[in-house]
Amino acid sequence: MNQTSKVYLNKVVFLFTLLAKRVRQFLWALKYGSLFEILSKDIYCVGGFSKSRKAEMIFNGKRVYIGPNCNVGCRIEFYSSILIGPNVSFVGADHVYNDLGSLMFDSGRPEMKGIIIEDDVWAGHCAIIMDGVKLGRHSIIAAGSIVTKDTVPFSINAGCPSKVIKYRFDDMKMREEYLKNISYRISR
């Protein structure tokens, strides 16, 4: 295969990949949201996604990637440049367990507070994010973690329940340099 054929083949593969991505976005938008919003804000969900009837997804920013087999059981506000790994669950309010007159099956749930995911957040594979939590800007949630409390900006959180294990940039000068370098890329 000569060089021209390789270049042509690479272009065809790239266009096919782009087309497949847009088709998946289109199908996801038909099921879960506004087509214009999904395409214009570059919201991308890989498939096998489930959403409860009471769940709501609000996209306040751009560039959101939601991995396969994620579960949404509450209201979530997404901001910009967010990566959600595969099998991540956003869990709604717990059942009312102390009602003397109800079986667990009939107990219902308290009002949900919702989850806020700020800019530049990455939630790893199989993380569980509980209702009422805010994931702070530039934070990372390690794979398999259970987040029950708000995370602070630039923190790396792991464990069950999750806690800060370190920071992305310990030095304030490094954080400032990072923010300066990425500020034009986080847009709404």
mmCIF file with all atom_site columns, C-alpha atoms in Angstrom:
data_model
loop_
_atom_site.group_PDB
_atom_site.id
_atom_site.type_symbol
_atom_site.label_atom_id
_atom_site.label_alt_id
_atom_site.label_comp_id
_atom_site.label_asym_id
_atom_site.label_entity_id
_atom_site.label_seq_id
_atom_site.pdbx_PDB_ins_code
_atom_site.Cartn_x
_atom_site.Cartn_y
_atom_site.Cartn_z
_atom_site.occupancy
_atom_site.B_iso_or_equiv
_atom_site.pdbx_formal_charge
_atom_site.auth_seq_id
_atom_site.auth_comp_id
_atom_site.auth_asym_id
_atom_site.auth_atom_id
_atom_site.pdbx_PDB_model_num
ATOM 1   C CA . MET A 1 1   ? 0.000   0.000  0.000  1.00 0.00 ? 1   MET A CA 1
ATOM 2   C CA . ASN A 1 2   ? 1.506   3.331  -1.056 1.00 0.00 ? 2   ASN A CA 1
ATOM 3   C CA . GLN A 1 3   ? 1.590   6.531  1.029  1.00 0.00 ? 3   GLN A CA 1
ATOM 4   C CA . THR A 1 4   ? -1.378  8.152  -0.788 1.00 0.00 ? 4   THR A CA 1
ATOM 5   C CA . SER A 1 5   ? -3.561  5.108  -0.117 1.00 0.00 ? 5   SER A CA 1
ATOM 6   C CA . LYS A 1 6   ? -2.634  5.154  3.569  1.00 0.00 ? 6   LYS A CA 1
ATOM 7   C CA . VAL A 1 7   ? -3.523  8.843  3.883  1.00 0.00 ? 7   VAL A CA 1
ATOM 8   C CA . TYR A 1 8   ? -6.833  8.265  2.087  1.00 0.00 ? 8   TYR A CA 1
ATOM 9   C CA . LEU A 1 9   ? -7.620  5.251  4.286  1.00 0.00 ? 9   LEU A CA 1
ATOM 10  C CA . ASN A 1 10  ? -6.833  7.256  7.450  1.00 0.00 ? 10  ASN A CA 1
ATOM 11  C CA . LYS A 1 11  ? -9.207  10.018 6.306  1.00 0.00 ? 11  LYS A CA 1
ATOM 12  C CA . VAL A 1 12  ? -11.982 7.514  5.606  1.00 0.00 ? 12  VAL A CA 1
ATOM 13  C CA . VAL A 1 13  ? -11.540 5.897  9.037  1.00 0.00 ? 13  VAL A CA 1
ATOM 14  C CA . PHE A 1 14  ? -11.572 9.323  10.712 1.00 0.00 ? 14  PHE A CA 1
ATOM 15  C CA . LEU A 1 15  ? -14.763 10.380 8.892  1.00 0.00 ? 15  LEU A CA 1
ATOM 16  C CA . PHE A 1 16  ? -16.467 7.072  9.668  1.00 0.00 ? 16  PHE A CA 1
ATOM 17  C CA . THR A 1 17  ? -15.537 7.407  13.347 1.00 0.00 ? 17  THR A CA 1
ATOM 18  C CA . LEU A 1 18  ? -16.857 10.978 13.435 1.00 0.00 ? 18  LEU A CA 1
ATOM 19  C CA . LEU A 1 19  ? -20.079 9.920  11.709 1.00 0.00 ? 19  LEU A CA 1
ATOM 20  C CA . ALA A 1 20  ? -20.561 7.013  14.152 1.00 0.00 ? 20  ALA A CA 1
ATOM 21  C CA . LYS A 1 21  ? -20.071 9.402  17.089 1.00 0.00 ? 21  LYS A CA 1
ATOM 22  C CA . ARG A 1 22  ? -22.660 11.838 15.719 1.00 0.00 ? 22  ARG A CA 1
ATOM 23  C CA . VAL A 1 23  ? -25.171 9.022  15.057 1.00 0.00 ? 23  VAL A CA 1
ATOM 24  C CA . ARG A 1 24  ? -24.779 7.816  18.666 1.00 0.00 ? 24  ARG A CA 1
ATOM 25  C CA . GLN A 1 25  ? -25.217 11.400 19.910 1.00 0.00 ? 25  GLN A CA 1
ATOM 26  C CA . PHE A 1 26  ? -28.333 11.774 17.748 1.00 0.00 ? 26  PHE A CA 1
ATOM 27  C CA . LEU A 1 27  ? -29.915 8.565  19.048 1.00 0.00 ? 27  LEU A CA 1
ATOM 28  C CA . TRP A 1 28  ? -29.055 9.460  22.661 1.00 0.00 ? 28  TRP A CA 1
ATOM 29  C CA . ALA A 1 29  ? -30.537 12.949 22.182 1.00 0.00 ? 29  ALA A CA 1
ATOM 30  C CA . LEU A 1 30  ? -33.784 11.507 20.863 1.00 0.00 ? 30  LEU A CA 1
ATOM 31  C CA . LYS A 1 31  ? -34.143 9.417  23.998 1.00 0.00 ? 31  LYS A CA 1
ATOM 32  C CA . TYR A 1 32  ? -32.800 11.721 26.728 1.00 0.00 ? 32  TYR A CA 1
ATOM 33  C CA . GLY A 1 33  ? -32.684 15.347 25.685 1.00 0.00 ? 33  GLY A CA 1
ATOM 34  C CA . SER A 1 34  ? -32.716 18.147 23.187 1.00 0.00 ? 34  SER A CA 1
ATOM 35  C CA . LEU A 1 35  ? -30.943 17.286 19.921 1.00 0.00 ? 35  LEU A CA 1
ATOM 36  C CA . PHE A 1 36  ? -29.683 20.852 19.502 1.00 0.00 ? 36  PHE A CA 1
ATOM 37  C CA . GLU A 1 37  ? -28.298 20.932 23.036 1.00 0.00 ? 37  GLU A CA 1
ATOM 38  C CA . ILE A 1 38  ? -26.579 17.538 22.742 1.00 0.00 ? 38  ILE A CA 1
ATOM 39  C CA . LEU A 1 39  ? -24.892 18.326 19.410 1.00 0.00 ? 39  LEU A CA 1
ATOM 40  C CA . SER A 1 40  ? -24.041 21.989 20.029 1.00 0.00 ? 40  SER A CA 1
ATOM 41  C CA . LYS A 1 41  ? -22.575 21.392 23.491 1.00 0.00 ? 41  LYS A CA 1
ATOM 42  C CA . ASP A 1 42  ? -20.615 18.280 22.430 1.00 0.00 ? 42  ASP A CA 1
ATOM 43  C CA . ILE A 1 43  ? -22.292 15.978 24.935 1.00 0.00 ? 43  ILE A CA 1
ATOM 44  C CA . TYR A 1 44  ? -21.329 12.389 24.295 1.00 0.00 ? 44  TYR A CA 1
ATOM 45  C CA . CYS A 1 45  ? -22.750 9.284  25.910 1.00 0.00 ? 45  CYS A CA 1
ATOM 46  C CA . VAL A 1 46  ? -21.369 5.867  24.924 1.00 0.00 ? 46  VAL A CA 1
ATOM 47  C CA . GLY A 1 47  ? -24.378 3.598  25.394 1.00 0.00 ? 47  GLY A CA 1
ATOM 48  C CA . GLY A 1 48  ? -25.997 1.210  27.810 1.00 0.00 ? 48  GLY A CA 1
ATOM 49  C CA . PHE A 1 49  ? -27.125 4.240  29.815 1.00 0.00 ? 49  PHE A CA 1
ATOM 50  C CA . SER A 1 50  ? -30.035 4.138  32.279 1.00 0.00 ? 50  SER A CA 1
ATOM 51  C CA . LYS A 1 51  ? -31.981 7.003  33.821 1.00 0.00 ? 51  LYS A CA 1
ATOM 52  C CA . SER A 1 52  ? -34.784 6.781  36.383 1.00 0.00 ? 52  SER A CA 1
ATOM 53  C CA . ARG A 1 53  ? -38.071 8.520  35.685 1.00 0.00 ? 53  ARG A CA 1
ATOM 54  C CA . LYS A 1 54  ? -37.399 11.113 38.405 1.00 0.00 ? 54  LYS A CA 1
ATOM 55  C CA . ALA A 1 55  ? -33.874 11.871 37.191 1.00 0.00 ? 55  ALA A CA 1
ATOM 56  C CA . GLU A 1 56  ? -33.040 15.051 35.309 1.00 0.00 ? 56  GLU A CA 1
ATOM 57  C CA . MET A 1 57  ? -29.846 15.977 33.481 1.00 0.00 ? 57  MET A CA 1
ATOM 58  C CA . ILE A 1 58  ? -29.021 19.674 33.115 1.00 0.00 ? 58  ILE A CA 1
ATOM 59  C CA . PHE A 1 59  ? -26.100 20.654 30.890 1.00 0.00 ? 59  PHE A CA 1
ATOM 60  C CA . ASN A 1 60  ? -24.830 24.104 31.927 1.00 0.00 ? 60  ASN A CA 1
ATOM 61  C CA . GLY A 1 61  ? -21.549 23.751 30.041 1.00 0.00 ? 61  GLY A CA 1
ATOM 62  C CA . LYS A 1 62  ? -19.938 21.998 27.095 1.00 0.00 ? 62  LYS A CA 1
ATOM 63  C CA . ARG A 1 63  ? -17.861 18.895 26.496 1.00 0.00 ? 63  ARG A CA 1
ATOM 64  C CA . VAL A 1 64  ? -19.368 16.192 28.685 1.00 0.00 ? 64  VAL A CA 1
ATOM 65  C CA . TYR A 1 65  ? -18.443 12.541 28.162 1.00 0.00 ? 65  TYR A CA 1
ATOM 66  C CA . ILE A 1 66  ? -20.557 9.871  29.881 1.00 0.00 ? 66  ILE A CA 1
ATOM 67  C CA . GLY A 1 67  ? -19.141 6.345  29.732 1.00 0.00 ? 67  GLY A CA 1
ATOM 68  C CA . PRO A 1 68  ? -21.098 3.157  29.051 1.00 0.00 ? 68  PRO A CA 1
ATOM 69  C CA . ASN A 1 69  ? -23.516 1.610  31.536 1.00 0.00 ? 69  ASN A CA 1
ATOM 70  C CA . CYS A 1 70  ? -23.890 4.678  33.750 1.00 0.00 ? 70  CYS A CA 1
ATOM 71  C CA . ASN A 1 71  ? -26.952 5.012  35.986 1.00 0.00 ? 71  ASN A CA 1
ATOM 72  C CA . VAL A 1 72  ? -28.654 8.298  36.834 1.00 0.00 ? 72  VAL A CA 1
ATOM 73  C CA . GLY A 1 73  ? -31.138 8.224  39.701 1.00 0.00 ? 73  GLY A CA 1
ATOM 74  C CA . CYS A 1 74  ? -31.402 11.933 40.559 1.00 0.00 ? 74  CYS A CA 1
ATOM 75  C CA . ARG A 1 75  ? -31.030 15.457 39.172 1.00 0.00 ? 75  ARG A CA 1
ATOM 76  C CA . ILE A 1 76  ? -27.506 16.269 37.951 1.00 0.00 ? 76  ILE A CA 1
ATOM 77  C CA . GLU A 1 77  ? -26.086 19.609 36.827 1.00 0.00 ? 77  GLU A CA 1
ATOM 78  C CA . PHE A 1 78  ? -23.124 19.181 34.509 1.00 0.00 ? 78  PHE A CA 1
ATOM 79  C CA . TYR A 1 79  ? -20.688 22.028 33.825 1.00 0.00 ? 79  TYR A CA 1
ATOM 80  C CA . SER A 1 80  ? -17.803 21.932 31.294 1.00 0.00 ? 80  SER A CA 1
ATOM 81  C CA . SER A 1 81  ? -15.076 19.443 30.368 1.00 0.00 ? 81  SER A CA 1
ATOM 82  C CA . ILE A 1 82  ? -16.347 16.504 32.420 1.00 0.00 ? 82  ILE A CA 1
ATOM 83  C CA . LEU A 1 83  ? -15.333 12.859 32.078 1.00 0.00 ? 83  LEU A CA 1
ATOM 84  C CA . ILE A 1 84  ? -17.610 10.211 33.569 1.00 0.00 ? 84  ILE A CA 1
ATOM 85  C CA . GLY A 1 85  ? -16.119 6.713  33.380 1.00 0.00 ? 85  GLY A CA 1
ATOM 86  C CA . PRO A 1 86  ? -18.010 3.497  32.683 1.00 0.00 ? 86  PRO A CA 1
ATOM 87  C CA . ASN A 1 87  ? -20.470 2.081  35.231 1.00 0.00 ? 87  ASN A CA 1
ATOM 88  C CA . VAL A 1 88  ? -20.619 5.264  37.322 1.00 0.00 ? 88  VAL A CA 1
ATOM 89  C CA . SER A 1 89  ? -23.834 5.597  39.360 1.00 0.00 ? 89  SER A CA 1
ATOM 90  C CA . PHE A 1 90  ? -25.511 8.791  40.515 1.00 0.00 ? 90  PHE A CA 1
ATOM 91  C CA . VAL A 1 91  ? -27.701 7.612  43.364 1.00 0.00 ? 91  VAL A CA 1
ATOM 92  C CA . GLY A 1 92  ? -30.860 9.417  44.448 1.00 0.00 ? 92  GLY A CA 1
ATOM 93  C CA . ALA A 1 93  ? -32.136 9.921  47.986 1.00 0.00 ? 93  ALA A CA 1
ATOM 94  C CA . ASP A 1 94  ? -32.314 6.838  50.183 1.00 0.00 ? 94  ASP A CA 1
ATOM 95  C CA . HIS A 1 95  ? -35.608 5.214  51.163 1.00 0.00 ? 95  HIS A CA 1
ATOM 96  C CA . VAL A 1 96  ? -37.454 6.340  54.263 1.00 0.00 ? 96  VAL A CA 1
ATOM 97  C CA . TYR A 1 97  ? -36.582 3.513  56.654 1.00 0.00 ? 97  TYR A CA 1
ATOM 98  C CA . ASN A 1 98  ? -38.027 4.786  59.954 1.00 0.00 ? 98  ASN A CA 1
ATOM 99  C CA . ASP A 1 99  ? -41.739 5.119  59.112 1.00 0.00 ? 99  ASP A CA 1
ATOM 100 C CA . LEU A 1 100 ? -43.598 2.892  61.596 1.00 0.00 ? 100 LEU A CA 1
ATOM 101 C CA . GLY A 1 101 ? -46.625 2.569  59.303 1.00 0.00 ? 101 GLY A CA 1
ATOM 102 C CA . SER A 1 102 ? -44.894 1.524  56.039 1.00 0.00 ? 102 SER A CA 1
ATOM 103 C CA . LEU A 1 103 ? -43.153 -1.501 54.657 1.00 0.00 ? 103 LEU A CA 1
ATOM 104 C CA . MET A 1 104 ? -39.835 -0.720 52.954 1.00 0.00 ? 104 MET A CA 1
ATOM 105 C CA . PHE A 1 105 ? -41.485 -1.397 49.606 1.00 0.00 ? 105 PHE A CA 1
ATOM 106 C CA . ASP A 1 106 ? -44.059 1.348  50.288 1.00 0.00 ? 106 ASP A CA 1
ATOM 107 C CA . SER A 1 107 ? -41.842 3.739  52.233 1.00 0.00 ? 107 SER A CA 1
ATOM 108 C CA . GLY A 1 108 ? -41.028 6.191  49.475 1.00 0.00 ? 108 GLY A CA 1
ATOM 109 C CA . ARG A 1 109 ? -38.092 8.570  49.368 1.00 0.00 ? 109 ARG A CA 1
ATOM 110 C CA . PRO A 1 110 ? -37.379 12.045 50.714 1.00 0.00 ? 110 PRO A CA 1
ATOM 111 C CA . GLU A 1 111 ? -36.999 14.935 48.276 1.00 0.00 ? 111 GLU A CA 1
ATOM 112 C CA . MET A 1 112 ? -33.783 14.723 46.283 1.00 0.00 ? 112 MET A CA 1
ATOM 113 C CA . LYS A 1 113 ? -31.235 17.551 46.481 1.00 0.00 ? 113 LYS A CA 1
ATOM 114 C CA . GLY A 1 114 ? -29.380 16.823 43.257 1.00 0.00 ? 114 GLY A CA 1
ATOM 115 C CA . ILE A 1 115 ? -25.719 16.525 42.300 1.00 0.00 ? 115 ILE A CA 1
ATOM 116 C CA . ILE A 1 116 ? -23.543 19.303 40.892 1.00 0.00 ? 116 ILE A CA 1
ATOM 117 C CA . ILE A 1 117 ? -20.487 18.442 38.820 1.00 0.00 ? 117 ILE A CA 1
ATOM 118 C CA . GLU A 1 118 ? -18.311 21.514 38.317 1.00 0.00 ? 118 GLU A CA 1
ATOM 119 C CA . ASP A 1 119 ? -15.755 22.141 35.536 1.00 0.00 ? 119 ASP A CA 1
ATOM 120 C CA . ASP A 1 120 ? -12.915 19.739 34.714 1.00 0.00 ? 120 ASP A CA 1
ATOM 121 C CA . VAL A 1 121 ? -14.015 16.778 36.860 1.00 0.00 ? 121 VAL A CA 1
ATOM 122 C CA . TRP A 1 122 ? -13.195 13.132 36.212 1.00 0.00 ? 122 TRP A CA 1
ATOM 123 C CA . ALA A 1 123 ? -15.184 10.333 37.891 1.00 0.00 ? 123 ALA A CA 1
ATOM 124 C CA . GLY A 1 124 ? -13.493 6.950  37.456 1.00 0.00 ? 124 GLY A CA 1
ATOM 125 C CA . HIS A 1 125 ? -14.900 3.515  36.660 1.00 0.00 ? 125 HIS A CA 1
ATOM 126 C CA . CYS A 1 126 ? -17.652 2.257  39.014 1.00 0.00 ? 126 CYS A CA 1
ATOM 127 C CA . ALA A 1 127 ? -17.650 5.349  41.231 1.00 0.00 ? 127 ALA A CA 1
ATOM 128 C CA . ILE A 1 128 ? -20.874 5.978  43.147 1.00 0.00 ? 128 ILE A CA 1
ATOM 129 C CA . ILE A 1 129 ? -21.921 9.586  43.673 1.00 0.00 ? 129 ILE A CA 1
ATOM 130 C CA . MET A 1 130 ? -24.641 10.089 46.295 1.00 0.00 ? 130 MET A CA 1
ATOM 131 C CA . ASP A 1 131 ? -27.437 12.667 46.097 1.00 0.00 ? 131 ASP A CA 1
ATOM 132 C CA . GLY A 1 132 ? -26.680 16.129 47.491 1.00 0.00 ? 132 GLY A CA 1
ATOM 133 C CA . VAL A 1 133 ? -22.966 16.082 46.603 1.00 0.00 ? 133 VAL A CA 1
ATOM 134 C CA . LYS A 1 134 ? -21.019 18.779 44.743 1.00 0.00 ? 134 LYS A CA 1
ATOM 135 C CA . LEU A 1 135 ? -17.908 17.625 42.905 1.00 0.00 ? 135 LEU A CA 1
ATOM 136 C CA . GLY A 1 136 ? -15.555 20.618 43.048 1.00 0.00 ? 136 GLY A CA 1
ATOM 137 C CA . ARG A 1 137 ? -13.719 22.039 40.039 1.00 0.00 ? 137 ARG A CA 1
ATOM 138 C CA . HIS A 1 138 ? -10.712 20.086 38.769 1.00 0.00 ? 138 HIS A CA 1
ATOM 139 C CA . SER A 1 139 ? -11.318 17.173 41.177 1.00 0.00 ? 139 SER A CA 1
ATOM 140 C CA . ILE A 1 140 ? -10.853 13.480 40.460 1.00 0.00 ? 140 ILE A CA 1
ATOM 141 C CA . ILE A 1 141 ? -12.898 10.598 41.869 1.00 0.00 ? 141 ILE A CA 1
ATOM 142 C CA . ALA A 1 142 ? -10.955 7.322  41.900 1.00 0.00 ? 142 ALA A CA 1
ATOM 143 C CA . ALA A 1 143 ? -12.441 4.144  40.462 1.00 0.00 ? 143 ALA A CA 1
ATOM 144 C CA . GLY A 1 144 ? -14.773 2.345  42.863 1.00 0.00 ? 144 GLY A CA 1
ATOM 145 C CA . SER A 1 145 ? -15.101 5.252  45.293 1.00 0.00 ? 145 SER A CA 1
ATOM 146 C CA . ILE A 1 146 ? -18.330 6.155  47.064 1.00 0.00 ? 146 ILE A CA 1
ATOM 147 C CA . VAL A 1 147 ? -18.732 9.929  47.323 1.00 0.00 ? 147 VAL A CA 1
ATOM 148 C CA . THR A 1 148 ? -20.987 10.973 50.209 1.00 0.00 ? 148 THR A CA 1
ATOM 149 C CA . LYS A 1 149 ? -19.707 14.540 50.785 1.00 0.00 ? 149 LYS A CA 1
ATOM 150 C CA . ASP A 1 150 ? -18.665 17.498 48.640 1.00 0.00 ? 150 ASP A CA 1
ATOM 151 C CA . THR A 1 151 ? -15.180 17.394 47.142 1.00 0.00 ? 151 THR A CA 1
ATOM 152 C CA . VAL A 1 152 ? -12.812 20.352 47.245 1.00 0.00 ? 152 VAL A CA 1
ATOM 153 C CA . PRO A 1 153 ? -11.254 21.846 44.110 1.00 0.00 ? 153 PRO A CA 1
ATOM 154 C CA . PHE A 1 154 ? -8.129  20.091 42.797 1.00 0.00 ? 154 PHE A CA 1
ATOM 155 C CA . SER A 1 155 ? -8.607  17.119 45.150 1.00 0.00 ? 155 SER A CA 1
ATOM 156 C CA . ILE A 1 156 ? -8.105  13.476 44.282 1.00 0.00 ? 156 ILE A CA 1
ATOM 157 C CA . ASN A 1 157 ? -10.644 11.434 46.235 1.00 0.00 ? 157 ASN A CA 1
ATOM 158 C CA . ALA A 1 158 ? -10.703 7.692  46.852 1.00 0.00 ? 158 ALA A CA 1
ATOM 159 C CA . GLY A 1 159 ? -12.253 5.136  49.181 1.00 0.00 ? 159 GLY A CA 1
ATOM 160 C CA . CYS A 1 160 ? -15.568 4.062  50.683 1.00 0.00 ? 160 CYS A CA 1
ATOM 161 C CA . PRO A 1 161 ? -16.585 6.646  51.756 1.00 0.00 ? 161 PRO A CA 1
ATOM 162 C CA . SER A 1 162 ? -14.229 8.764  49.684 1.00 0.00 ? 162 SER A CA 1
ATOM 163 C CA . LYS A 1 163 ? -11.749 11.161 51.210 1.00 0.00 ? 163 LYS A CA 1
ATOM 164 C CA . VAL A 1 164 ? -8.970  13.366 49.859 1.00 0.00 ? 164 VAL A CA 1
ATOM 165 C CA . ILE A 1 165 ? -5.851  11.267 49.291 1.00 0.00 ? 165 ILE A CA 1
ATOM 166 C CA . LYS A 1 166 ? -3.842  14.007 47.560 1.00 0.00 ? 166 LYS A CA 1
ATOM 167 C CA . TYR A 1 167 ? -4.168  17.076 45.346 1.00 0.00 ? 167 TYR A CA 1
ATOM 168 C CA . ARG A 1 168 ? -3.608  17.431 41.621 1.00 0.00 ? 168 ARG A CA 1
ATOM 169 C CA . PHE A 1 169 ? -1.214  20.320 42.228 1.00 0.00 ? 169 PHE A CA 1
ATOM 170 C CA . ASP A 1 170 ? 0.121   20.862 45.754 1.00 0.00 ? 170 ASP A CA 1
ATOM 171 C CA . ASP A 1 171 ? 1.814   24.112 44.869 1.00 0.00 ? 171 ASP A CA 1
ATOM 172 C CA . MET A 1 172 ? -0.429  27.191 44.426 1.00 0.00 ? 172 MET A CA 1
ATOM 173 C CA . LYS A 1 173 ? 1.845   28.462 41.636 1.00 0.00 ? 173 LYS A CA 1
ATOM 174 C CA . MET A 1 174 ? 1.270   25.228 39.713 1.00 0.00 ? 174 MET A CA 1
ATOM 175 C CA . ARG A 1 175 ? -2.515  25.600 40.169 1.00 0.00 ? 175 ARG A CA 1
ATOM 176 C CA . GLU A 1 176 ? -2.368  29.176 38.918 1.00 0.00 ? 176 GLU A CA 1
ATOM 177 C CA . GLU A 1 177 ? -0.284  28.112 35.897 1.00 0.00 ? 177 GLU A CA 1
ATOM 178 C CA . TYR A 1 178 ? -2.736  25.283 35.167 1.00 0.00 ? 178 TYR A CA 1
ATOM 179 C CA . LEU A 1 179 ? -5.718  27.636 35.403 1.00 0.00 ? 179 LEU A CA 1
ATOM 180 C CA . LYS A 1 180 ? -3.994  30.130 33.114 1.00 0.00 ? 180 LYS A CA 1
ATOM 181 C CA . ASN A 1 181 ? -3.247  27.396 30.564 1.00 0.00 ? 181 ASN A CA 1
ATOM 182 C CA . ILE A 1 182 ? -6.751  25.902 30.502 1.00 0.00 ? 182 ILE A CA 1
ATOM 183 C CA . SER A 1 183 ? -8.964  28.947 31.073 1.00 0.00 ? 183 SER A CA 1
ATOM 184 C CA . TYR A 1 184 ? -9.797  29.435 27.391 1.00 0.00 ? 184 TYR A CA 1
ATOM 185 C CA . ARG A 1 185 ? -10.810 25.782 27.012 1.00 0.00 ? 185 ARG A CA 1
ATOM 186 C CA . ILE A 1 186 ? -13.457 25.732 29.727 1.00 0.00 ? 186 ILE A CA 1
ATOM 187 C CA . SER A 1 187 ? -16.356 27.558 28.175 1.00 0.00 ? 187 SER A CA 1
ATOM 188 C CA . ARG A 1 188 ? -20.098 27.692 28.529 1.00 0.00 ? 188 ARG A CA 1
#
